[in-house]
Amino acid sequence: MTASFFAIGLGVGTRNARGNWLEVYYPRPLLRPDHVLCARIAEAVGHKGGNLCIDVDVDVLMHLVSAAEAANDHDYADLVRQFSASKRPMVLTLLETDDEPKTTPEAYLKLHLLSHRLVKPHGVNLKGIFPLLPNVAWTSAGAIDLEELPARQLEARLKGEQLTVHSVDKFPRMTDYVVPAGTRIADASRIRLGAYVGEGTTVMHEGFINFNAGTAGTSMVEGRISAGVFVGKGSDIGGGASTMGTLSGGGNIVISLGEGCLLGANAGVGIPLGDKCTVESGLYITAGTKCAVLDDKGQVVQVTKARELAGKSGLLFRRNSQTGTVECLTNKSAIELNAELHKHN
Amino acid sequence: MTASFFAIGLGVGTRNARGNWLEVYYPRPLLRPDHVLCARIAEAVGHKGGNLCIDVDVDVLMHLVSAAEAANDHDYADLVRQFSASKRPMVLTLLETDDEPKTTPEAYLKLHLLSHRLVKPHGVNLKGIFPLLPNVAWTSAGAIDLEELPARQLEARLKGEQLTVHSVDKFPRMTDYVVPAGTRIADASRIRLGAYVGEGTTVMHEGFINFNAGTAGTSMVEGRISAGVFVGKGSDIGGGASTMGTLSGGGNIVISLGEGCLLGANAGVGIPLGDKCTVESGLYITAGTKCAVLDDKGQVVQVTKARELAGKSGLLFRRNSQTGTVECLTNKSAIELNAELHKHN
Amino acid sequence: MTASFFAIGLGVGTRNARGNWLEVYYPRPLLRPDHVLCARIAEAVGHKGGNLCIDVDVDVLMHLVSAAEAANDHDYADLVRQFSASKRPMVLTLLETDDEPKTTPEAYLKLHLLSHRLVKPHGVNLKGIFPLLPNVAWTSAGAIDLEELPARQLEARLKGEQLTVHSVDKFPRMTDYVVPAGTRIADASRIRLGAYVGEGTTVMHEGFINFNAGTAGTSMVEGRISAGVFVGKGSDIGGGASTMGTLSGGGNIVISLGEGCLLGANAGVGIPLGDKCTVESGLYITAGTKCAVLDDKGQVVQVTKARELAGKSGLLFRRNSQTGTVECLTNKSAIELNAELHKHN
């Protein structure tokens, strides 16, 4: 029997009183795992194709241990063995393909793939994920169904126990699931599971990273990386800086930053930037902002909407503090600029 | 005996070592409750009029159960019964009128009325509330008096226990008291008890809602709603956007937003807005900002301070990116605008 | 034997599995303590000079009690006695001089000196502190080494316990170590150990204070005080306002604010301000911003870069909403301004 899976996850999670999944934690999600492991697991659980979630009992765990040993992945076998002692709800999620997720465990597995840096933002199919993620109270006692919360709060109070509700959201915070290597995350409440935090990235207290968004590598993030936004290596997001997302208000342009960019403090962008671009502190560039494009001699070559400058490299955006004009400084000659700006006409 | 109360709350809370209330949790505050319930409770506790807080013991609880049963409110009777098993400090707060609060339990009851959406911002008398709210350490072990905190911290540390101090504030965070239905609150540390979070509102990580402030209904809140500010249905507050409060720096103009407004990311307003107004990302409109008001043909009709535009609908504020002029775009003819802007002269 | 120490700390902390310090909590750090106490401690531990950290056992504690009693500091003796019952890792840190810290316990002691308000920002030698502060997972179960975190997370999950990771950072949050008197700190995750929070300061939810930074006295902080920035008495930092730090992007100008200043909401400064300066909401002044300086009659006297105005008092920065020009309003005559602005030429 030959089999290959897009992804496999063995998880432990929380169900509400009606038995519905609230969340799943996958300690070691597998992307395109070893073929022997895939074949053995498929055989063990009688997989006939498709994406599915399997309730896990001791038998399933024993089969998984055997499969891992057969694939010579002793670390994975050890991991599975640890599950045997647990009385918490467990699930084995098998994704044959990267089709749209259909269940909560599938959705959570895909968010894990991103935060474990196994796939990059836009690198996994998240279509239709919102309805699969229940709105959950994330508390000091774990995930709690919102309908069950008031009774739990009263019960705790009357006993003199503290039940802290950290968040009420469809997404948990990433660090309660995984802390990717080589990162600093000053305020964990500001990074959702499904964020991709590149190695060498520091997210300061005012930084924020939504799901399906993040940094490729070394970055100082002191501002907000909206859903879908990906930031190249060496680019910094200044304090309180904003990137427009596609979920609300930002239209359908997918924003990204190239490498070596700097968004100044309290600045913002509504267009994708190429490499080595700078937006001055306090300046917000939307797609419709008219910019005076300056050549390498500081002469205005053309006034154009910022969306025409999307993805270009080596730009410096500022608002002239004497005239109030938004300017885009370049290192190019007037001739080069004219050629470049008109090539789509 | 006839009696009616403005509000009733049966609460469980925390006292410091000297017996003073630090905070009170009311699981089901009642606004203008059923008259039979009021009469029975008044009788049971010998209420002679006025607003008062009564220490609760088993006798009081038994009277409350009887009163609730007499009023056919079996859910409330069940709630009261649960209190019987508790050894925590309990209080029954009876407000005959909406006079200024005089005690900590009264102040907390009023904050609960707001967050349970029983009254809207500015809908309850909060005058003089600040001195009634002690500054408290909100910790993983509950509310702790600040004078008692260092000893508790040392004790926990020496035992190897973690005592996390989440906040040192006069207001606790709302979600530890109530999560109103139909809301998402990504970072619970940013919403104070006393906030009014409308059904259908999502408060993202950068969102913030102070007490006596909030949203009427469906809103995406990614910016800051200051004390006293109320936001109409369908209005969105962009990432990092600011609304001026009346507590500090904002003067005495009460800010509000009508329905269907959009405050862009990193924008701000220091005037109330009518319906369907937009403030461009990155633009801060204070009351004193001079705006060039444009008619439906894009011609400047008049330059006026923003406070003259307070409360008007259908306005779009932007800073012209070529001239640096703050403009207010309208859909009205020059004649209509002149008539409207001069009608108070 | 005579001895004097710059600082002494008796601490309890956390070591990782390899025995390395992750963090140290000093409940009562001592700055330039009483000479008798110094002499007795030096004698008891056989101190031969220099800065050092000593592992603490019952013998050391007994010597410390004797030293404290000899110095008539019975409170300190009582504090030391409490340590006797603990089984946690303890350390005695003796700093003869304010030399660069060389160990984790030394670094933590210096951060404590700042947050206990024993020294002001820039008042203690922190050179080379970053490598001494390990990157730690700050969790609901205390400080956890990042390499040990995944195993701890899995273990907790399989048991059905909640292990919340609040932060992954080199600095813990201040309030878990000390809450200085007379302060309110709405969201404790936004103030690092090493911050100096002046008496009478309220830090709202959007406020932030980095280490080696803070406020001298009464301030309302609703924006970000970057590393190294010190704010004078009576100065307010508006919501989302930004101060440039020297760590990233801010160059090497150390920013400070004098007394009675106001940074408006969403404003920012990249220059130090004198007393009674105001920056309008939404305006970012960088060192390179060209400002039209106006005299007391509102006439432009000169256009100058903001760095030339660094440290001067009584300035109001705004962007003219009709012309887009950044203006600096003063109360001085043209003659006075010319003299002042040219005196360095």
GROMACS .gro file of C-alpha atoms in nm, chain A residues 99-298:
model
  200
   99ASP     CA    1  -0.820   2.117   0.032
  100GLU     CA    2  -1.032   2.364   0.223
  101PRO     CA    3  -1.056   2.259   0.586
  102LYS     CA    4  -1.393   2.111   0.682
  103THR     CA    5  -1.356   2.057   1.057
  104THR     CA    6  -1.214   2.235   1.360
  105PRO     CA    7  -0.923   1.990   1.402
  106GLU     CA    8  -0.829   2.037   1.034
  107ALA     CA    9  -0.841   2.414   1.071
  108TYR     CA   10  -0.622   2.401   1.381
  109LEU     CA   11  -0.372   2.173   1.209
  110LYS     CA   12  -0.331   2.427   0.929
  111LEU     CA   13  -0.279   2.710   1.176
  112HIS     CA   14  -0.012   2.494   1.343
  113LEU     CA   15   0.164   2.437   1.010
  114LEU     CA   16   0.202   2.815   0.976
  115SER     CA   17   0.323   2.883   1.330
  116HIS     CA   18   0.563   2.586   1.320
  117ARG     CA   19   0.701   2.755   1.005
  118LEU     CA   20   0.632   2.445   0.796
  119VAL     CA   21   0.441   2.658   0.545
  120LYS     CA   22   0.459   3.029   0.473
  121PRO     CA   23   0.166   3.275   0.474
  122HIS     CA   24  -0.055   3.207   0.170
  123GLY     CA   25   0.118   2.865   0.153
  124VAL     CA   26  -0.175   2.666   0.286
  125ASN     CA   27  -0.543   2.661   0.191
  126LEU     CA   28  -0.739   2.839   0.465
  127LYS     CA   29  -1.053   2.909   0.264
  128GLY     CA   30  -1.365   2.894   0.477
  129ILE     CA   31  -1.172   2.869   0.802
  130PHE     CA   32  -1.370   3.126   1.003
  131PRO     CA   33  -1.687   2.921   1.064
  132LEU     CA   34  -1.470   2.625   1.168
  133LEU     CA   35  -1.311   2.820   1.450
  134PRO     CA   36  -1.556   2.852   1.739
  135ASN     CA   37  -1.546   3.172   1.940
  136VAL     CA   38  -1.390   3.059   2.266
  137ALA     CA   39  -1.312   3.204   2.608
  138TRP     CA   40  -0.938   3.151   2.655
  139THR     CA   41  -0.894   3.137   3.029
  140SER     CA   42  -0.653   3.049   3.306
  141ALA     CA   43  -0.840   2.718   3.317
  142GLY     CA   44  -0.806   2.655   2.944
  143ALA     CA   45  -1.056   2.694   2.661
  144ILE     CA   46  -1.416   2.734   2.777
  145ASP     CA   47  -1.731   2.738   2.565
  146LEU     CA   48  -1.895   3.081   2.588
  147GLU     CA   49  -2.229   2.933   2.686
  148GLU     CA   50  -2.064   2.748   2.972
  149LEU     CA   51  -1.856   3.042   3.087
  150PRO     CA   52  -2.098   3.227   3.320
  151ALA     CA   53  -2.161   2.914   3.528
  152ARG     CA   54  -1.787   2.848   3.548
  153GLN     CA   55  -1.718   3.206   3.650
  154LEU     CA   56  -1.978   3.198   3.926
  155GLU     CA   57  -1.859   2.862   4.051
  156ALA     CA   58  -1.499   2.980   4.068
  157ARG     CA   59  -1.595   3.303   4.245
  158LEU     CA   60  -1.804   3.133   4.509
  159LYS     CA   61  -1.512   2.901   4.581
  160GLY     CA   62  -1.273   3.194   4.602
  161GLU     CA   63  -1.081   3.082   4.295
  162GLN     CA   64  -0.961   3.314   4.022
  163LEU     CA   65  -1.075   3.238   3.667
  164THR     CA   66  -0.906   3.487   3.438
  165VAL     CA   67  -1.044   3.531   3.085
  166HIS     CA   68  -0.750   3.636   2.872
  167SER     CA   69  -0.932   3.655   2.540
  168VAL     CA   70  -1.263   3.582   2.369
  169ASP     CA   71  -1.171   3.502   2.013
  170LYS     CA   72  -1.178   3.250   1.733
  171PHE     CA   73  -0.800   3.228   1.745
  172PRO     CA   74  -0.591   3.140   2.051
  173ARG     CA   75  -0.258   3.303   2.109
  174MET     CA   76   0.026   3.132   1.932
  175THR     CA   77   0.268   3.094   2.222
  176ASP     CA   78   0.031   2.865   2.412
  177TYR     CA   79   0.075   2.623   2.117
  178VAL     CA   80   0.427   2.685   1.992
  179VAL     CA   81   0.713   2.929   2.040
  180PRO     CA   82   0.918   2.911   1.720
  181ALA     CA   83   1.295   2.904   1.769
  182GLY     CA   84   1.490   3.226   1.765
  183THR     CA   85   1.208   3.465   1.844
  184ARG     CA   86   1.117   3.711   2.115
  185ILE     CA   87   0.754   3.794   2.173
  186ALA     CA   88   0.716   4.059   2.439
  187ASP     CA   89   0.338   4.041   2.474
  188ALA     CA   90   0.205   3.701   2.375
  189SER     CA   91  -0.153   3.819   2.367
  190ARG     CA   92  -0.078   3.998   2.039
  191ILE     CA   93   0.016   3.704   1.819
  192ARG     CA   94  -0.251   3.468   1.696
  193LEU     CA   95  -0.201   3.102   1.626
  194GLY     CA   96  -0.145   3.088   1.251
  195ALA     CA   97   0.115   3.366   1.256
  196TYR     CA   98   0.451   3.291   1.095
  197VAL     CA   99   0.726   3.447   1.306
  198GLY     CA  100   1.059   3.423   1.129
  199GLU     CA  101   1.378   3.321   1.305
  200GLY     CA  102   1.549   3.628   1.444
  201THR     CA  103   1.230   3.827   1.478
  202THR     CA  104   1.158   4.032   1.789
  203VAL     CA  105   0.799   4.135   1.836
  204MET     CA  106   0.788   4.418   2.087
  205HIS     CA  107   0.493   4.501   2.314
  206GLU     CA  108   0.319   4.716   2.053
  207GLY     CA  109   0.385   4.460   1.778
  208PHE     CA  110   0.106   4.241   1.648
  209ILE     CA  111   0.089   3.954   1.400
  210ASN     CA  112  -0.237   3.813   1.272
  211PHE     CA  113  -0.281   3.461   1.130
  212ASN     CA  114  -0.153   3.385   0.778
  213ALA     CA  115   0.092   3.672   0.816
  214GLY     CA  116   0.439   3.731   0.953
  215THR     CA  117   0.807   3.780   0.891
  216ALA     CA  118   1.049   3.586   0.672
  217GLY     CA  119   1.345   3.638   0.901
  218THR     CA  120   1.521   3.893   1.116
  219SER     CA  121   1.281   4.178   1.187
  220MET     CA  122   1.199   4.418   1.467
  221VAL     CA  123   0.820   4.433   1.483
  222GLU     CA  124   0.679   4.717   1.691
  223GLY     CA  125   0.369   4.769   1.479
  224ARG     CA  126   0.085   4.567   1.330
  225ILE     CA  127   0.117   4.297   1.066
  226SER     CA  128  -0.238   4.239   0.942
  227ALA     CA  129  -0.384   3.912   0.816
  228GLY     CA  130  -0.221   3.813   0.489
  229VAL     CA  131   0.076   4.051   0.516
  230PHE     CA  132   0.424   3.905   0.482
  231VAL     CA  133   0.739   4.100   0.567
  232GLY     CA  134   1.077   4.028   0.411
  233LYS     CA  135   1.405   3.969   0.588
  234GLY     CA  136   1.563   4.265   0.760
  235SER     CA  137   1.251   4.480   0.738
  236ASP     CA  138   1.142   4.665   1.052
  237ILE     CA  139   0.792   4.773   1.148
  238GLY     CA  140   0.812   5.082   1.370
  239GLY     CA  141   0.611   5.141   1.684
  240GLY     CA  142   0.239   5.165   1.612
  241ALA     CA  143   0.293   5.132   1.237
  242SER     CA  144   0.005   4.985   1.041
  243THR     CA  145  -0.024   4.754   0.744
  244MET     CA  146  -0.362   4.728   0.576
  245GLY     CA  147  -0.514   4.385   0.573
  246THR     CA  148  -0.758   4.243   0.323
  247LEU     CA  149  -1.016   4.147   0.588
  248SER     CA  150  -1.141   4.495   0.672
  249GLY     CA  151  -1.107   4.820   0.486
  250GLY     CA  152  -0.795   4.734   0.293
  251GLY     CA  153  -0.962   4.629  -0.030
  252ASN     CA  154  -0.821   4.334  -0.216
  253ILE     CA  155  -0.459   4.435  -0.260
  254VAL     CA  156  -0.242   4.189  -0.068
  255ILE     CA  157   0.016   4.391   0.119
  256SER     CA  158   0.372   4.274   0.159
  257LEU     CA  159   0.707   4.429   0.236
  258GLY     CA  160   1.027   4.328   0.062
  259GLU     CA  161   1.363   4.301   0.233
  260GLY     CA  162   1.539   4.579   0.421
  261CYS     CA  163   1.235   4.806   0.448
  262LEU     CA  164   1.151   5.040   0.733
  263LEU     CA  165   0.803   5.148   0.827
  264GLY     CA  166   0.856   5.440   1.063
  265ALA     CA  167   0.676   5.474   1.394
  266ASN     CA  168   0.305   5.551   1.356
  267ALA     CA  169   0.339   5.517   0.977
  268GLY     CA  170   0.122   5.298   0.756
  269VAL     CA  171   0.103   5.135   0.415
  270GLY     CA  172  -0.184   5.029   0.194
  271ILE     CA  173   0.037   4.912  -0.092
  272PRO     CA  174   0.295   4.636  -0.119
  273LEU     CA  175   0.653   4.761  -0.100
  274GLY     CA  176   0.958   4.626  -0.281
  275ASP     CA  177   1.300   4.605  -0.119
  276LYS     CA  178   1.476   4.883   0.072
  277CYS     CA  179   1.176   5.111   0.095
  278THR     CA  180   1.115   5.354   0.380
  279VAL     CA  181   0.800   5.524   0.496
  280GLU     CA  182   0.868   5.821   0.721
  281SER     CA  183   0.741   5.814   1.079
  282GLY     CA  184   0.383   5.935   1.101
  283LEU     CA  185   0.302   5.912   0.729
  284TYR     CA  186   0.022   5.689   0.604
  285ILE     CA  187   0.042   5.585   0.238
  286THR     CA  188  -0.286   5.443   0.109
  287ALA     CA  189  -0.329   5.308  -0.244
  288GLY     CA  190  -0.496   5.634  -0.342
  289THR     CA  191  -0.239   5.874  -0.195
  290LYS     CA  192  -0.104   6.099  -0.470
  291CYS     CA  193   0.273   6.111  -0.453
  292ALA     CA  194   0.514   6.350  -0.619
  293VAL     CA  195   0.784   6.120  -0.754
  294LEU     CA  196   1.130   6.277  -0.736
  295ASP     CA  197   1.430   6.178  -0.943
  296ASP     CA  198   1.786   6.141  -0.822
  297LYS     CA  199   1.828   6.520  -0.847
  298GLY     CA  200   1.525   6.588  -0.629
   0.00000   0.00000   0.00000
